[in-house]
């Protein structure tokens, strides 16, 4: 496996510590803005996902005519159409899209948490196995909490996740930048 950081001299990163701190501050500000209006942050998240699906669908459709054989073309065209339609629907009705994405998030968290509990129990003779189980229970509980609040919480939950991620990434980059400075 290639490690990208092996190619970067440590001094080059240390010289750029200020950029990491500046990016961290910018992300903190963006996270604060998102936290200030979770509804708008949710809509922005839906538009972002819709844009990715729309671009992905168009690329699928373009790719469909590059492959040989009807069965392959049919698969790529159908796949591209589904992505494109989903992207268009996200732009046409971001509230409905946020409901669907929030429900999907709840289901994904519940499945991931249940799987982590199962893995943790399988690791039971090893030290620290309980932390995997606890993490899995917390993830599953988050999924259940989101599902119980659905569809009302779909107006703000995606925005909350975006805001929290931006804030954590901001703090992380600031800490990394200050650590590089020392």
PDB file of C-alpha atoms in Angstrom:
ATOM      1  CA  UNK A   1       0.000   0.000   0.000  1.00  0.00           C
ATOM      2  CA  UNK A   2       1.297   3.446  -0.898  1.00  0.00           C
ATOM      3  CA  UNK A   3       1.434   5.973   1.903  1.00  0.00           C
ATOM      4  CA  UNK A   4       0.973   9.492   0.546  1.00  0.00           C
ATOM      5  CA  UNK A   5       2.559  11.059   3.618  1.00  0.00           C
ATOM      6  CA  UNK A   6       5.812   9.172   2.951  1.00  0.00           C
ATOM      7  CA  UNK A   7       6.339  11.430  -0.053  1.00  0.00           C
ATOM      8  CA  UNK A   8       5.869  14.721   1.856  1.00  0.00           C
ATOM      9  CA  UNK A   9       8.940  15.952   3.729  1.00  0.00           C
ATOM     10  CA  UNK A  10       8.036  16.802   7.335  1.00  0.00           C
ATOM     11  CA  UNK A  11       9.531  20.277   6.985  1.00  0.00           C
ATOM     12  CA  UNK A  12       7.211  21.062   4.063  1.00  0.00           C
ATOM     13  CA  UNK A  13       4.185  20.331   6.220  1.00  0.00           C
ATOM     14  CA  UNK A  14       5.588  22.222   9.195  1.00  0.00           C
ATOM     15  CA  UNK A  15       6.091  25.286   7.007  1.00  0.00           C
ATOM     16  CA  UNK A  16       2.393  25.223   6.116  1.00  0.00           C
ATOM     17  CA  UNK A  17       1.052  24.964   9.677  1.00  0.00           C
ATOM     18  CA  UNK A  18      -0.732  28.306   9.305  1.00  0.00           C
ATOM     19  CA  UNK A  19      -2.762  27.037   6.365  1.00  0.00           C
ATOM     20  CA  UNK A  20      -4.026  24.118   8.442  1.00  0.00           C
ATOM     21  CA  UNK A  21      -5.004  26.487  11.238  1.00  0.00           C
ATOM     22  CA  UNK A  22      -6.678  28.896   8.784  1.00  0.00           C
ATOM     23  CA  UNK A  23      -8.646  26.069   7.163  1.00  0.00           C
ATOM     24  CA  UNK A  24      -9.629  24.863  10.635  1.00  0.00           C
ATOM     25  CA  UNK A  25     -10.898  28.316  11.577  1.00  0.00           C
ATOM     26  CA  UNK A  26     -12.824  28.542   8.286  1.00  0.00           C
ATOM     27  CA  UNK A  27     -14.450  25.145   8.894  1.00  0.00           C
ATOM     28  CA  UNK A  28     -15.337  26.170  12.455  1.00  0.00           C
ATOM     29  CA  UNK A  29     -17.033  29.303  11.140  1.00  0.00           C
ATOM     30  CA  UNK A  30     -18.910  27.260   8.507  1.00  0.00           C
ATOM     31  CA  UNK A  31     -19.934  24.769  11.196  1.00  0.00           C
ATOM     32  CA  UNK A  32     -21.188  27.597  13.396  1.00  0.00           C
ATOM     33  CA  UNK A  33     -23.209  29.043  10.518  1.00  0.00           C
ATOM     34  CA  UNK A  34     -24.664  25.580   9.786  1.00  0.00           C
ATOM     35  CA  UNK A  35     -25.451  25.107  13.473  1.00  0.00           C
ATOM     36  CA  UNK A  36     -27.182  28.487  13.479  1.00  0.00           C
ATOM     37  CA  UNK A  37     -29.657  27.386  10.806  1.00  0.00           C
ATOM     38  CA  UNK A  38     -29.980  23.618  10.638  1.00  0.00           C
ATOM     39  CA  UNK A  39     -32.837  23.755   8.114  1.00  0.00           C
ATOM     40  CA  UNK A  40     -30.751  25.651   5.547  1.00  0.00           C
ATOM     41  CA  UNK A  41     -27.796  23.352   6.256  1.00  0.00           C
ATOM     42  CA  UNK A  42     -30.059  20.356   5.593  1.00  0.00           C
ATOM     43  CA  UNK A  43     -31.222  21.830   2.284  1.00  0.00           C
ATOM     44  CA  UNK A  44     -27.617  22.564   1.292  1.00  0.00           C
ATOM     45  CA  UNK A  45     -26.699  18.958   2.147  1.00  0.00           C
ATOM     46  CA  UNK A  46     -29.551  17.653   0.004  1.00  0.00           C
ATOM     47  CA  UNK A  47     -28.530  19.898  -2.906  1.00  0.00           C
ATOM     48  CA  UNK A  48     -24.946  18.676  -2.603  1.00  0.00           C
ATOM     49  CA  UNK A  49     -26.027  15.028  -2.651  1.00  0.00           C
ATOM     50  CA  UNK A  50     -28.445  15.769  -5.496  1.00  0.00           C
ATOM     51  CA  UNK A  51     -25.667  17.402  -7.513  1.00  0.00           C
ATOM     52  CA  UNK A  52     -23.420  14.370  -6.993  1.00  0.00           C
ATOM     53  CA  UNK A  53     -26.200  12.003  -8.076  1.00  0.00           C
ATOM     54  CA  UNK A  54     -27.010  14.140 -11.113  1.00  0.00           C
ATOM     55  CA  UNK A  55     -23.379  14.296 -12.248  1.00  0.00           C
ATOM     56  CA  UNK A  56     -22.950  10.582 -11.553  1.00  0.00           C
ATOM     57  CA  UNK A  57     -26.084   9.801 -13.577  1.00  0.00           C
ATOM     58  CA  UNK A  58     -24.934  11.850 -16.549  1.00  0.00           C
ATOM     59  CA  UNK A  59     -21.539  10.105 -16.473  1.00  0.00           C
ATOM     60  CA  UNK A  60     -23.291   6.720 -16.296  1.00  0.00           C
ATOM     61  CA  UNK A  61     -25.388   7.638 -19.314  1.00  0.00           C
ATOM     62  CA  UNK A  62     -22.348   8.802 -21.270  1.00  0.00           C
ATOM     63  CA  UNK A  63     -20.540   5.606 -20.320  1.00  0.00           C
ATOM     64  CA  UNK A  64     -23.493   3.473 -21.428  1.00  0.00           C
ATOM     65  CA  UNK A  65     -22.784   4.213 -25.053  1.00  0.00           C
ATOM     66  CA  UNK A  66     -19.104   3.362 -24.713  1.00  0.00           C
ATOM     67  CA  UNK A  67     -19.687  -0.297 -23.786  1.00  0.00           C
ATOM     68  CA  UNK A  68     -20.456  -3.148 -26.162  1.00  0.00           C
ATOM     69  CA  UNK A  69     -23.398  -5.488 -25.942  1.00  0.00           C
ATOM     70  CA  UNK A  70     -27.065  -4.689 -25.341  1.00  0.00           C
ATOM     71  CA  UNK A  71     -27.187  -6.186 -21.844  1.00  0.00           C
ATOM     72  CA  UNK A  72     -24.333  -3.923 -20.728  1.00  0.00           C
ATOM     73  CA  UNK A  73     -25.831  -0.830 -22.334  1.00  0.00           C
ATOM     74  CA  UNK A  74     -29.180  -1.540 -20.698  1.00  0.00           C
ATOM     75  CA  UNK A  75     -27.603  -1.841 -17.225  1.00  0.00           C
ATOM     76  CA  UNK A  76     -25.647   1.406 -17.560  1.00  0.00           C
ATOM     77  CA  UNK A  77     -28.584   3.331 -19.058  1.00  0.00           C
ATOM     78  CA  UNK A  78     -30.958   2.193 -16.294  1.00  0.00           C
ATOM     79  CA  UNK A  79     -28.365   2.948 -13.631  1.00  0.00           C
ATOM     80  CA  UNK A  80     -27.661   6.359 -15.138  1.00  0.00           C
ATOM     81  CA  UNK A  81     -31.349   7.182 -15.418  1.00  0.00           C
ATOM     82  CA  UNK A  82     -31.973   6.267 -11.772  1.00  0.00           C
ATOM     83  CA  UNK A  83     -29.100   8.452 -10.583  1.00  0.00           C
ATOM     84  CA  UNK A  84     -30.162  11.321 -12.849  1.00  0.00           C
ATOM     85  CA  UNK A  85     -33.815  11.143 -11.758  1.00  0.00           C
ATOM     86  CA  UNK A  86     -32.803  10.961  -8.086  1.00  0.00           C
ATOM     87  CA  UNK A  87     -30.574  14.016  -8.552  1.00  0.00           C
ATOM     88  CA  UNK A  88     -33.332  15.966 -10.287  1.00  0.00           C
ATOM     89  CA  UNK A  89     -35.840  15.008  -7.583  1.00  0.00           C
ATOM     90  CA  UNK A  90     -33.424  16.184  -4.879  1.00  0.00           C
ATOM     91  CA  UNK A  91     -33.385  19.617  -6.531  1.00  0.00           C
ATOM     92  CA  UNK A  92     -37.108  19.631  -7.276  1.00  0.00           C
ATOM     93  CA  UNK A  93     -38.189  18.653  -3.760  1.00  0.00           C
ATOM     94  CA  UNK A  94     -35.356  18.931  -1.221  1.00  0.00           C
ATOM     95  CA  UNK A  95     -37.708  18.364   1.731  1.00  0.00           C
ATOM     96  CA  UNK A  96     -38.886  15.011   0.396  1.00  0.00           C
ATOM     97  CA  UNK A  97     -35.282  14.106  -0.407  1.00  0.00           C
ATOM     98  CA  UNK A  98     -34.223  15.040   3.136  1.00  0.00           C
ATOM     99  CA  UNK A  99     -36.945  12.746   4.495  1.00  0.00           C
ATOM    100  CA  UNK A 100     -35.690   9.855   2.375  1.00  0.00           C
ATOM    101  CA  UNK A 101     -32.045  10.511   3.271  1.00  0.00           C
ATOM    102  CA  UNK A 102     -32.857  10.822   6.980  1.00  0.00           C
ATOM    103  CA  UNK A 103     -34.735   7.531   6.960  1.00  0.00           C
ATOM    104  CA  UNK A 104     -31.850   5.902   5.092  1.00  0.00           C
ATOM    105  CA  UNK A 105     -29.427   7.334   7.675  1.00  0.00           C
ATOM    106  CA  UNK A 106     -31.504   5.916  10.544  1.00  0.00           C
ATOM    107  CA  UNK A 107     -31.596   2.473   8.944  1.00  0.00           C
ATOM    108  CA  UNK A 108     -27.868   2.558   8.139  1.00  0.00           C
ATOM    109  CA  UNK A 109     -26.970   3.546  11.718  1.00  0.00           C
ATOM    110  CA  UNK A 110     -29.189   0.822  13.154  1.00  0.00           C
ATOM    111  CA  UNK A 111     -27.648  -1.838  10.895  1.00  0.00           C
ATOM    112  CA  UNK A 112     -24.079  -0.601  11.491  1.00  0.00           C
ATOM    113  CA  UNK A 113     -24.615  -0.480  15.263  1.00  0.00           C
ATOM    114  CA  UNK A 114     -26.109  -3.966  15.347  1.00  0.00           C
ATOM    115  CA  UNK A 115     -23.203  -5.280  13.293  1.00  0.00           C
ATOM    116  CA  UNK A 116     -20.666  -3.650  15.638  1.00  0.00           C
ATOM    117  CA  UNK A 117     -22.361  -5.237  18.659  1.00  0.00           C
ATOM    118  CA  UNK A 118     -22.162  -8.613  16.929  1.00  0.00           C
ATOM    119  CA  UNK A 119     -18.475  -8.107  16.069  1.00  0.00           C
ATOM    120  CA  UNK A 120     -17.727  -6.959  19.615  1.00  0.00           C
ATOM    121  CA  UNK A 121     -19.365 -10.054  21.077  1.00  0.00           C
ATOM    122  CA  UNK A 122     -17.284 -12.220  18.725  1.00  0.00           C
ATOM    123  CA  UNK A 123     -14.149 -10.533  20.100  1.00  0.00           C
ATOM    124  CA  UNK A 124     -15.193 -11.230  23.711  1.00  0.00           C
ATOM    125  CA  UNK A 125     -12.057 -13.010  24.875  1.00  0.00           C
ATOM    126  CA  UNK A 126      -9.923 -10.048  23.743  1.00  0.00           C
ATOM    127  CA  UNK A 127      -9.260  -7.074  25.990  1.00  0.00           C
ATOM    128  CA  UNK A 128     -11.348  -4.030  25.145  1.00  0.00           C
ATOM    129  CA  UNK A 129     -14.108  -5.926  23.348  1.00  0.00           C
ATOM    130  CA  UNK A 130     -16.696  -4.135  25.450  1.00  0.00           C
ATOM    131  CA  UNK A 131     -15.783  -0.783  23.866  1.00  0.00           C
ATOM    132  CA  UNK A 132     -16.750  -2.089  20.444  1.00  0.00           C
ATOM    133  CA  UNK A 133     -20.053  -3.304  21.874  1.00  0.00           C
ATOM    134  CA  UNK A 134     -20.663   0.041  23.605  1.00  0.00           C
ATOM    135  CA  UNK A 135     -19.864   1.917  20.387  1.00  0.00           C
ATOM    136  CA  UNK A 136     -22.246  -0.350  18.487  1.00  0.00           C
ATOM    137  CA  UNK A 137     -25.016   0.178  21.025  1.00  0.00           C
ATOM    138  CA  UNK A 138     -24.551   3.957  20.808  1.00  0.00           C
ATOM    139  CA  UNK A 139     -24.666   3.854  16.995  1.00  0.00           C
ATOM    140  CA  UNK A 140     -27.802   1.688  17.027  1.00  0.00           C
ATOM    141  CA  UNK A 141     -29.433   3.991  19.600  1.00  0.00           C
ATOM    142  CA  UNK A 142     -28.673   6.993  17.368  1.00  0.00           C
ATOM    143  CA  UNK A 143     -30.378   5.174  14.496  1.00  0.00           C
ATOM    144  CA  UNK A 144     -33.398   4.376  16.664  1.00  0.00           C
ATOM    145  CA  UNK A 145     -33.612   7.971  17.936  1.00  0.00           C
ATOM    146  CA  UNK A 146     -33.515   9.307  14.387  1.00  0.00           C
ATOM    147  CA  UNK A 147     -36.131   6.767  13.243  1.00  0.00           C
ATOM    148  CA  UNK A 148     -38.448   7.644  16.146  1.00  0.00           C
ATOM    149  CA  UNK A 149     -38.284  11.341  15.278  1.00  0.00           C
ATOM    150  CA  UNK A 150     -38.787  10.763  11.557  1.00  0.00           C
ATOM    151  CA  UNK A 151     -40.104  12.493   9.408  1.00  0.00           C
ATOM    152  CA  UNK A 152     -40.184  15.667  11.537  1.00  0.00           C
ATOM    153  CA  UNK A 153     -36.460  15.556  12.334  1.00  0.00           C
ATOM    154  CA  UNK A 154     -35.626  15.287   8.632  1.00  0.00           C
ATOM    155  CA  UNK A 155     -35.894  19.082   8.536  1.00  0.00           C
ATOM    156  CA  UNK A 156     -32.772  19.472  10.681  1.00  0.00           C
ATOM    157  CA  UNK A 157     -30.909  16.190  11.277  1.00  0.00           C
ATOM    158  CA  UNK A 158     -28.787  16.245   8.110  1.00  0.00           C
ATOM    159  CA  UNK A 159     -27.857  19.847   8.820  1.00  0.00           C
ATOM    160  CA  UNK A 160     -26.889  18.897  12.367  1.00  0.00           C
ATOM    161  CA  UNK A 161     -24.633  16.116  11.092  1.00  0.00           C
ATOM    162  CA  UNK A 162     -23.037  18.550   8.628  1.00  0.00           C
ATOM    163  CA  UNK A 163     -22.530  21.202  11.322  1.00  0.00           C
ATOM    164  CA  UNK A 164     -21.014  18.736  13.804  1.00  0.00           C
ATOM    165  CA  UNK A 165     -18.696  17.330  11.128  1.00  0.00           C
ATOM    166  CA  UNK A 166     -17.526  20.800  10.096  1.00  0.00           C
ATOM    167  CA  UNK A 167     -16.869  21.757  13.723  1.00  0.00           C
ATOM    168  CA  UNK A 168     -14.939  18.559  14.482  1.00  0.00           C
ATOM    169  CA  UNK A 169     -12.906  18.872  11.273  1.00  0.00           C
ATOM    170  CA  UNK A 170     -12.173  22.506  12.097  1.00  0.00           C
ATOM    171  CA  UNK A 171     -10.904  21.704  15.577  1.00  0.00           C
ATOM    172  CA  UNK A 172      -8.912  18.758  14.239  1.00  0.00           C
ATOM    173  CA  UNK A 173      -7.160  20.825  11.568  1.00  0.00           C
ATOM    174  CA  UNK A 174      -6.437  23.628  14.022  1.00  0.00           C
ATOM    175  CA  UNK A 175      -4.928  21.171  16.521  1.00  0.00           C
ATOM    176  CA  UNK A 176      -2.894  19.562  13.751  1.00  0.00           C
ATOM    177  CA  UNK A 177      -1.641  22.934  12.537  1.00  0.00           C
ATOM    178  CA  UNK A 178      -0.628  24.070  16.021  1.00  0.00           C
ATOM    179  CA  UNK A 179       1.066  20.708  16.635  1.00  0.00           C
ATOM    180  CA  UNK A 180       3.062  21.171  13.418  1.00  0.00           C
ATOM    181  CA  UNK A 181       4.162  24.615  14.578  1.00  0.00           C
ATOM    182  CA  UNK A 182       5.819  23.252  17.709  1.00  0.00           C
TER     183      UNK A 182
END
